[in-house]
mmCIF file of C-alpha atoms in Angstrom:
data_model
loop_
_atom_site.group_PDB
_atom_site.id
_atom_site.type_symbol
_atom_site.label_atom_id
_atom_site.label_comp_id
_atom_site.label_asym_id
_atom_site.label_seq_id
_atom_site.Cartn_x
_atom_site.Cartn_y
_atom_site.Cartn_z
ATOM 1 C CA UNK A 1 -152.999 120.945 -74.167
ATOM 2 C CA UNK A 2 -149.625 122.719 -74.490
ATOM 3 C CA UNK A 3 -146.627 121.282 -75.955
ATOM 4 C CA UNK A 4 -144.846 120.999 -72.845
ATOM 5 C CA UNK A 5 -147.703 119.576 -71.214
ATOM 6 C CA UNK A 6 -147.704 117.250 -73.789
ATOM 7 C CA UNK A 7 -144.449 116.415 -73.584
ATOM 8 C CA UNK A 8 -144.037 115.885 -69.695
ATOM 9 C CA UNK A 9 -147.024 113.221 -70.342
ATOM 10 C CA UNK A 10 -144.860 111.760 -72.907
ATOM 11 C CA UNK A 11 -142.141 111.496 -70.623
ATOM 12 C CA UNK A 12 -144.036 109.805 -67.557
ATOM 13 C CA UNK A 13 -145.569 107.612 -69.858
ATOM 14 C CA UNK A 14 -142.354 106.147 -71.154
ATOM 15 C CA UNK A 15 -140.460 106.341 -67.682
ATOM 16 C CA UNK A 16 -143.554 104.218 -66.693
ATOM 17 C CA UNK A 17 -143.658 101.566 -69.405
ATOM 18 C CA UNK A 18 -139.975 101.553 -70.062
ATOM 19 C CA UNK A 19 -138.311 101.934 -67.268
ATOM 20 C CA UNK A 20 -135.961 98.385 -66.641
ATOM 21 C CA UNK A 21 -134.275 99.632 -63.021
ATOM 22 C CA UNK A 22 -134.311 101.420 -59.954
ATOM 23 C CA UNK A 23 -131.337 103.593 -59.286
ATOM 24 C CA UNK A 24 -129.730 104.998 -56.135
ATOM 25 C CA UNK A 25 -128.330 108.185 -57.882
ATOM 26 C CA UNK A 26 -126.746 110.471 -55.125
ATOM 27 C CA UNK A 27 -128.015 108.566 -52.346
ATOM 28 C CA UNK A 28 -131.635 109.350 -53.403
ATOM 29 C CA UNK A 29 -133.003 105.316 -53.650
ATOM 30 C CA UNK A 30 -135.845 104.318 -55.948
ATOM 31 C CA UNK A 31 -135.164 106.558 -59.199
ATOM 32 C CA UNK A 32 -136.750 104.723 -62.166
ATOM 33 C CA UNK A 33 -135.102 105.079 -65.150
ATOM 34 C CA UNK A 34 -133.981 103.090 -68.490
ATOM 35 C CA UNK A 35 -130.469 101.266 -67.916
ATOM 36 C CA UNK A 36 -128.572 100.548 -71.057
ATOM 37 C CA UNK A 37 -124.955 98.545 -71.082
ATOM 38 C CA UNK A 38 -124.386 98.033 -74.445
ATOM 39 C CA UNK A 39 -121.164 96.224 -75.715
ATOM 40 C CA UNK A 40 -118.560 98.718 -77.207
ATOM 41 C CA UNK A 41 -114.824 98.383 -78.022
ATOM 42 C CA UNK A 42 -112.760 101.297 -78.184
ATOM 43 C CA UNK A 43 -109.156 101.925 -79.286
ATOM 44 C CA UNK A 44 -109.564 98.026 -79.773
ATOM 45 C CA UNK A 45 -110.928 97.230 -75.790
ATOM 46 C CA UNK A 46 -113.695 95.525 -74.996
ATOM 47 C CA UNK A 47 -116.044 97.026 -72.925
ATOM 48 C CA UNK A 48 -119.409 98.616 -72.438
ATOM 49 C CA UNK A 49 -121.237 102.058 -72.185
ATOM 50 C CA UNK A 50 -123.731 102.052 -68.809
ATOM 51 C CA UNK A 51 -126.055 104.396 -69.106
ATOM 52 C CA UNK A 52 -128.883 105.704 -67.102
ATOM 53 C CA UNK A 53 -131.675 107.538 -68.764
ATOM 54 C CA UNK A 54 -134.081 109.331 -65.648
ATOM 55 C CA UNK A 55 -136.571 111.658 -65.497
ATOM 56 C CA UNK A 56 -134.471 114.969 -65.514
ATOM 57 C CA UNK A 57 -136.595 116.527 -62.425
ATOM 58 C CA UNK A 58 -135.649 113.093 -60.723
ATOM 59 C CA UNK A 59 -131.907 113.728 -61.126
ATOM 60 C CA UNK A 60 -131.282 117.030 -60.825
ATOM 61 C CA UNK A 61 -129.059 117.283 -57.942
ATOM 62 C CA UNK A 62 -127.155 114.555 -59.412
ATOM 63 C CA UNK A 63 -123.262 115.667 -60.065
ATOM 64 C CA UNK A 64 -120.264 114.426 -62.031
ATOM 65 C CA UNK A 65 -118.723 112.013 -60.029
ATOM 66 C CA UNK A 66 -122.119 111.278 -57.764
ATOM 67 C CA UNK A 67 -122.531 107.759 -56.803
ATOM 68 C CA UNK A 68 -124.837 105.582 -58.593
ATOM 69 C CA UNK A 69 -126.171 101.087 -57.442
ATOM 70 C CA UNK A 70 -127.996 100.031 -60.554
ATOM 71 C CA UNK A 71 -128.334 96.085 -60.327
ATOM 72 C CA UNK A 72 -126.607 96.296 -57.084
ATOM 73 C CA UNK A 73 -123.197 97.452 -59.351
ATOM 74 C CA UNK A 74 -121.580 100.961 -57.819
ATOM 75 C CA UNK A 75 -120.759 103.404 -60.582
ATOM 76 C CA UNK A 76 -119.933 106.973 -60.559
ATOM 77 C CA UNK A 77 -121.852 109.740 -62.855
ATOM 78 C CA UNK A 78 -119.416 110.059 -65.841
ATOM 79 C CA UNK A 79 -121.100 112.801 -67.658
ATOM 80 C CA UNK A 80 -124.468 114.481 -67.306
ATOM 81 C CA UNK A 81 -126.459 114.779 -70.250
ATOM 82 C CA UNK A 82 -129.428 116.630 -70.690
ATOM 83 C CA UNK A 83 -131.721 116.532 -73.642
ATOM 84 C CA UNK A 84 -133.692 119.575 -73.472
ATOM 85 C CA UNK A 85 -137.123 117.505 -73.594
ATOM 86 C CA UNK A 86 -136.756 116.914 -69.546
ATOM 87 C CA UNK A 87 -135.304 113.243 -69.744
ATOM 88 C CA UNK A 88 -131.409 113.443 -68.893
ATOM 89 C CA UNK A 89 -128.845 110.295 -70.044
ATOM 90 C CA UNK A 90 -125.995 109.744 -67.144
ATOM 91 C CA UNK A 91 -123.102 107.946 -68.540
ATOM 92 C CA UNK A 92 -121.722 105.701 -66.005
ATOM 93 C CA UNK A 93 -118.498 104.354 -65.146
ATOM 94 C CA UNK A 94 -117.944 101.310 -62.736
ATOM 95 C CA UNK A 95 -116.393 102.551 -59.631
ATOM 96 C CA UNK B 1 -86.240 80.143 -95.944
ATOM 97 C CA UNK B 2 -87.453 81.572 -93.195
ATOM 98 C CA UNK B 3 -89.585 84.101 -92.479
ATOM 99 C CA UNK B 4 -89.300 87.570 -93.378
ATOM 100 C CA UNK B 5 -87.086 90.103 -91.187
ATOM 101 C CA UNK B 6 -90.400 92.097 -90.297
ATOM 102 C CA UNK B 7 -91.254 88.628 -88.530
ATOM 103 C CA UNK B 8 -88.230 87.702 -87.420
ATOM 104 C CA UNK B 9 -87.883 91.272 -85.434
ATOM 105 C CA UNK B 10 -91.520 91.537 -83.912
ATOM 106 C CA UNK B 11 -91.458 88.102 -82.522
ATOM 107 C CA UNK B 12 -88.116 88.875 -80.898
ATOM 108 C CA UNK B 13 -89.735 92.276 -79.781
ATOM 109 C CA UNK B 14 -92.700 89.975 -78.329
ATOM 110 C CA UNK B 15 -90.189 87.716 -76.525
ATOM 111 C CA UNK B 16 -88.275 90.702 -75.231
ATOM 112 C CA UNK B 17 -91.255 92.239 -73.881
ATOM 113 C CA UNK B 18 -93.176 89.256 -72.494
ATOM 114 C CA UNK B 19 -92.985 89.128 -68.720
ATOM 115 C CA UNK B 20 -92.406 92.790 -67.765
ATOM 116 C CA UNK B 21 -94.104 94.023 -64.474
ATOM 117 C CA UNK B 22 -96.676 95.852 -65.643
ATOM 118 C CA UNK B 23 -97.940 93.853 -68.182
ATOM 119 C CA UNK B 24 -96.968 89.939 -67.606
ATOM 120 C CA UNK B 25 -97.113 87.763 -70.462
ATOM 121 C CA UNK B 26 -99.888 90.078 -71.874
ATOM 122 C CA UNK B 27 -97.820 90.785 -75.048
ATOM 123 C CA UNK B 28 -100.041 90.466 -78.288
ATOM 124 C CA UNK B 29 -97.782 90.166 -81.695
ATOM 125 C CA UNK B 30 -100.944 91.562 -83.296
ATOM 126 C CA UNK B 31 -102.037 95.534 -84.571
ATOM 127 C CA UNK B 32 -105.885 93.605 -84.600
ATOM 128 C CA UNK B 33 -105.684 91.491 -80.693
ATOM 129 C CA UNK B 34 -109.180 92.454 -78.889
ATOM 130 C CA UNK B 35 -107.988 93.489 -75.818
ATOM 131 C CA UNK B 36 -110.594 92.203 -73.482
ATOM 132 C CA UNK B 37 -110.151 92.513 -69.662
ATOM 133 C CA UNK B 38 -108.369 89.541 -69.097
ATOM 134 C CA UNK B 39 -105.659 90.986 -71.657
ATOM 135 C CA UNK B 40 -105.156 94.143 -70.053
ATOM 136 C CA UNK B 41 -103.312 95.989 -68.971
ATOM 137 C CA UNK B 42 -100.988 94.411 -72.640
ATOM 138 C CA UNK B 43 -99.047 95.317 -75.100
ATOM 139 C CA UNK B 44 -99.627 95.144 -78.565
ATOM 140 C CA UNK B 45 -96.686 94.993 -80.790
ATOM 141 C CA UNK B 46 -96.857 95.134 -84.772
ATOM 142 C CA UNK B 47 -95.179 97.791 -87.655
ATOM 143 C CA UNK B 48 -96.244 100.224 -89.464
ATOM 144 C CA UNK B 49 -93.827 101.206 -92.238
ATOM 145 C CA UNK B 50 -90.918 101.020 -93.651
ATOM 146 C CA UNK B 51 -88.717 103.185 -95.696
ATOM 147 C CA UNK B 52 -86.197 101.487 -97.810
ATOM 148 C CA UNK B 53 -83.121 102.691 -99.372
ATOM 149 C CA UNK B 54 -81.114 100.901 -102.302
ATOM 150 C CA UNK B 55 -77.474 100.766 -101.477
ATOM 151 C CA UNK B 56 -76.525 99.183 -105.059
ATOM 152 C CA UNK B 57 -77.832 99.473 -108.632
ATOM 153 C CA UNK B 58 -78.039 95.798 -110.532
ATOM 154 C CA UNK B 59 -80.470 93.302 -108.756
ATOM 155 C CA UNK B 60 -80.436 91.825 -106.692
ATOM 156 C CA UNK B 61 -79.699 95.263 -104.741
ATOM 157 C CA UNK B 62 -78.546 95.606 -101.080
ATOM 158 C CA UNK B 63 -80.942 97.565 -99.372
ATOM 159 C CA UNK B 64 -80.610 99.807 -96.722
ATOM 160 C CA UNK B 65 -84.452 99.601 -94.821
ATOM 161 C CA UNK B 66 -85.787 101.450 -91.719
ATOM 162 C CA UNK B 67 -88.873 99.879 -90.142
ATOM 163 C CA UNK B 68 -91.341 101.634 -88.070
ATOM 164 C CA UNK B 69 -92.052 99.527 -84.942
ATOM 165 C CA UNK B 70 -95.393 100.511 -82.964
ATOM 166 C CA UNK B 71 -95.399 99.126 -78.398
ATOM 167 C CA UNK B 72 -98.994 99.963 -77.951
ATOM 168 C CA UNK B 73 -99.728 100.176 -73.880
ATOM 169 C CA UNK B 74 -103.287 99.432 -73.315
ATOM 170 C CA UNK B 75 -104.671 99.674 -69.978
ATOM 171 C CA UNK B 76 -108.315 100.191 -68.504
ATOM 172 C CA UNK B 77 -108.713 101.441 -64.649
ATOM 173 C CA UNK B 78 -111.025 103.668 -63.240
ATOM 174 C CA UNK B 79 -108.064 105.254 -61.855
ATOM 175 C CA UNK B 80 -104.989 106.282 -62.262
ATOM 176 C CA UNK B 81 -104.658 105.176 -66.012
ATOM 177 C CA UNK B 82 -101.951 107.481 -67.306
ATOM 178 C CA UNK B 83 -99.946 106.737 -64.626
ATOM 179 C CA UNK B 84 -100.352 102.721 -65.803
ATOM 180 C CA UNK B 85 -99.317 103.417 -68.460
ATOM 181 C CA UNK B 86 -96.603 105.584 -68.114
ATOM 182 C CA UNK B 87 -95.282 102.347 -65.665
ATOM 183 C CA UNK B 88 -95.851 100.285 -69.028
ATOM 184 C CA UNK B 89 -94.168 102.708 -71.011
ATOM 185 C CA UNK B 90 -90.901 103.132 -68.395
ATOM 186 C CA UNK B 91 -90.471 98.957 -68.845
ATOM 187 C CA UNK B 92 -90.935 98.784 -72.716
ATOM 188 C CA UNK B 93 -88.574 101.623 -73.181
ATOM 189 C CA UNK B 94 -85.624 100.052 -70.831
ATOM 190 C CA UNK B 95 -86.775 96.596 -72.308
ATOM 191 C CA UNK B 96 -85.933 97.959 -75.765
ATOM 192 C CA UNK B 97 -82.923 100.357 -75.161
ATOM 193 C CA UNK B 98 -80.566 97.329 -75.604
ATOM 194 C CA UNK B 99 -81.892 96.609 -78.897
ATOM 195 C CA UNK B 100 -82.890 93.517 -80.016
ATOM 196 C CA UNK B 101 -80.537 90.469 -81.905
ATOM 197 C CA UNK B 102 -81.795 88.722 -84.808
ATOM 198 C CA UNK B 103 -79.697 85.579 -85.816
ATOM 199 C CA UNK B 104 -76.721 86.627 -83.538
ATOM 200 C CA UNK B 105 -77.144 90.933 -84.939
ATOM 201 C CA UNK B 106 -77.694 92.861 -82.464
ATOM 202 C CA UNK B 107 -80.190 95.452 -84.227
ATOM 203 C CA UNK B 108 -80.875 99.005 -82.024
ATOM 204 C CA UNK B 109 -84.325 100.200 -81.398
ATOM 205 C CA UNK B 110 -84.086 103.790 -81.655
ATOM 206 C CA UNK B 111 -87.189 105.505 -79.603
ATOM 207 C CA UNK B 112 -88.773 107.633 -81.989
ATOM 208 C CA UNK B 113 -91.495 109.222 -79.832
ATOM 209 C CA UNK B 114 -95.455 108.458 -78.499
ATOM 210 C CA UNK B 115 -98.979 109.434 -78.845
ATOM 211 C CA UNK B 116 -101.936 109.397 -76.043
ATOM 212 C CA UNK B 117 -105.217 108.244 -77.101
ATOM 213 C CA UNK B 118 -108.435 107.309 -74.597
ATOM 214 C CA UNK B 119 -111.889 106.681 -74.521
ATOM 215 C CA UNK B 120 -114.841 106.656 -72.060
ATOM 216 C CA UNK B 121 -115.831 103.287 -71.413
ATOM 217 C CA UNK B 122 -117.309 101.389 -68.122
ATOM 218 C CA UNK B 123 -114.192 101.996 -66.849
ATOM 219 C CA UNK B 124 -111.578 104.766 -68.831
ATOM 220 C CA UNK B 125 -109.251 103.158 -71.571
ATOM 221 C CA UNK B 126 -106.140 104.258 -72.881
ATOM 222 C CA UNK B 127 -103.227 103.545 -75.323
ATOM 223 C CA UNK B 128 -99.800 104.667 -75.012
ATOM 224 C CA UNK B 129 -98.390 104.485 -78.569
ATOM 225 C CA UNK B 130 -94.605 104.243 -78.727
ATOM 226 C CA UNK B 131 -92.922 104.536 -81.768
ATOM 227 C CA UNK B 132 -89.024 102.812 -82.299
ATOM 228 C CA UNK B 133 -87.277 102.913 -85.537
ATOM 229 C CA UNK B 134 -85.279 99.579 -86.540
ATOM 230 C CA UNK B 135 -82.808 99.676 -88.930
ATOM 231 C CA UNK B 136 -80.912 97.015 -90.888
ATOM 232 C CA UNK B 137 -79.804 95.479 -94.209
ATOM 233 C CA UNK B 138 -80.989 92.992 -96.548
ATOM 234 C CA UNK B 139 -80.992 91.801 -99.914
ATOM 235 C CA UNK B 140 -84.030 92.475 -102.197
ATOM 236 C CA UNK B 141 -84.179 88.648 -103.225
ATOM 237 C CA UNK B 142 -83.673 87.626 -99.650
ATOM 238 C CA UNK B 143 -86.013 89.908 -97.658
ATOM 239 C CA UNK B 144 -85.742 86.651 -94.723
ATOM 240 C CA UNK B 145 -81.863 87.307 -94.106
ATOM 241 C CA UNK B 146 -80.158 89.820 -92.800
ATOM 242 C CA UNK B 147 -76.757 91.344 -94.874
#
């Protein structure tokens, strides 16, 4: 088996066991990915970091500024990041 | 005795500044306040530094001291931020330009100049960081009392 064989196995097996939502990323409904909104406080605010991690294949029309439901809470795609291994993090920001 | 000048002048800052447009009675006399939703957008008002200058030789001396007062404008909106906070900024300025009067002195509040900073959060944050320079006179042994 090839290393990226391998590795797109990898991926589908963790989307699949891991995944905690289903996204509406774009207007495309039913994207499975890991949702993280972890507490953070900067310059002294609280807040938190919502974060999307997809399947990149799933996401790859998605666009700065594309419209994301997760938990039936709008956000907008912050950044678009890309790990090289075919999973891709959005960082979300409520809308 | 009461309490020291640096006191004295940032709780008269925090009552000059309380109940501006932009930020209410959101007006934190603390460099440390968490500024959770509910406090924003606020102000957080505390110093920095101080330079001091000794106007006489044998003690106790008269000094001559300059204290570095820090507005910070904090604000989170998923739009229109810097515009927030330049609103914030516009009211603490014109709040400020009269000086403010410690036990009947009037003491001036000279704008010394501001600094951005944001971050990426669920919504963007920033801070508008205004600088003001106080000056006034005290004696060493009586750091609570103005000269």
């Amino acid at each position: 088996m090839s290393f990226a064989a391998l590795e797109a196995r990898v991926n589908a097996a963790g989307k699949t066991k891991l995944s905690n939502a289903a996204a509406t990323v774009g207007g495309v409904p039913g994207i499975s990915g890991i949702f993280d909104d972890a507490y953070i406080d900067p310059l002294g605010m609280s807040g938190s970091q919502p974060s999307l991690l997809c399947a990149s294949a799933d996401v790859s029309a998605a666009a700065q500024g594309a419209a994301v439901v997760v938990n039936a809470v709008s956000y907008t795609v912050g950044s678009i990041q890309a790990d090289g291994t075919g999973m891709t993090r959005l960082l979300l920001q409520e809308a | 005795m009461g309490y020291h000048l640096h006191r004295q002048i940032r709780e008269a800052v925090k009552t000059l500044l309380d109940g501006l447009t932009t930020t209410e009675t959101r007006v934190y006399a603390n460099r440390l306040q968490p500024m959770a939703d509910a406090n924003l957008p606020g102000l957080r008002v505390f110093m920095d530094d101080e330079d001091v200058d000794s106007l006489t030789i044998h003690a106790p001396v008269v000094q001559d001291r300059k204290v570095g007062l820090i507005v910070e404008c904090c604000a989170k909106a998923a739009s229109g931020l810097d515009d927030t906070l330049d609103a914030s900024s516009k009211e603490v300025e014109t709040a400020l330009a009269a000086g403010i009067t410690i036990s009947g002195h009037v003491l001036p509040a000279v704008y010394a100049g501001m600094q951005f900073d944001d971050a990426i959060s669920d919504k963007p944050v920033g801070i508008k960081r205004l600088r003001f320079f106080i000056t006034y006179t005290a004696m060493s042994n009586a750091p609570d009392v103005l000269t």
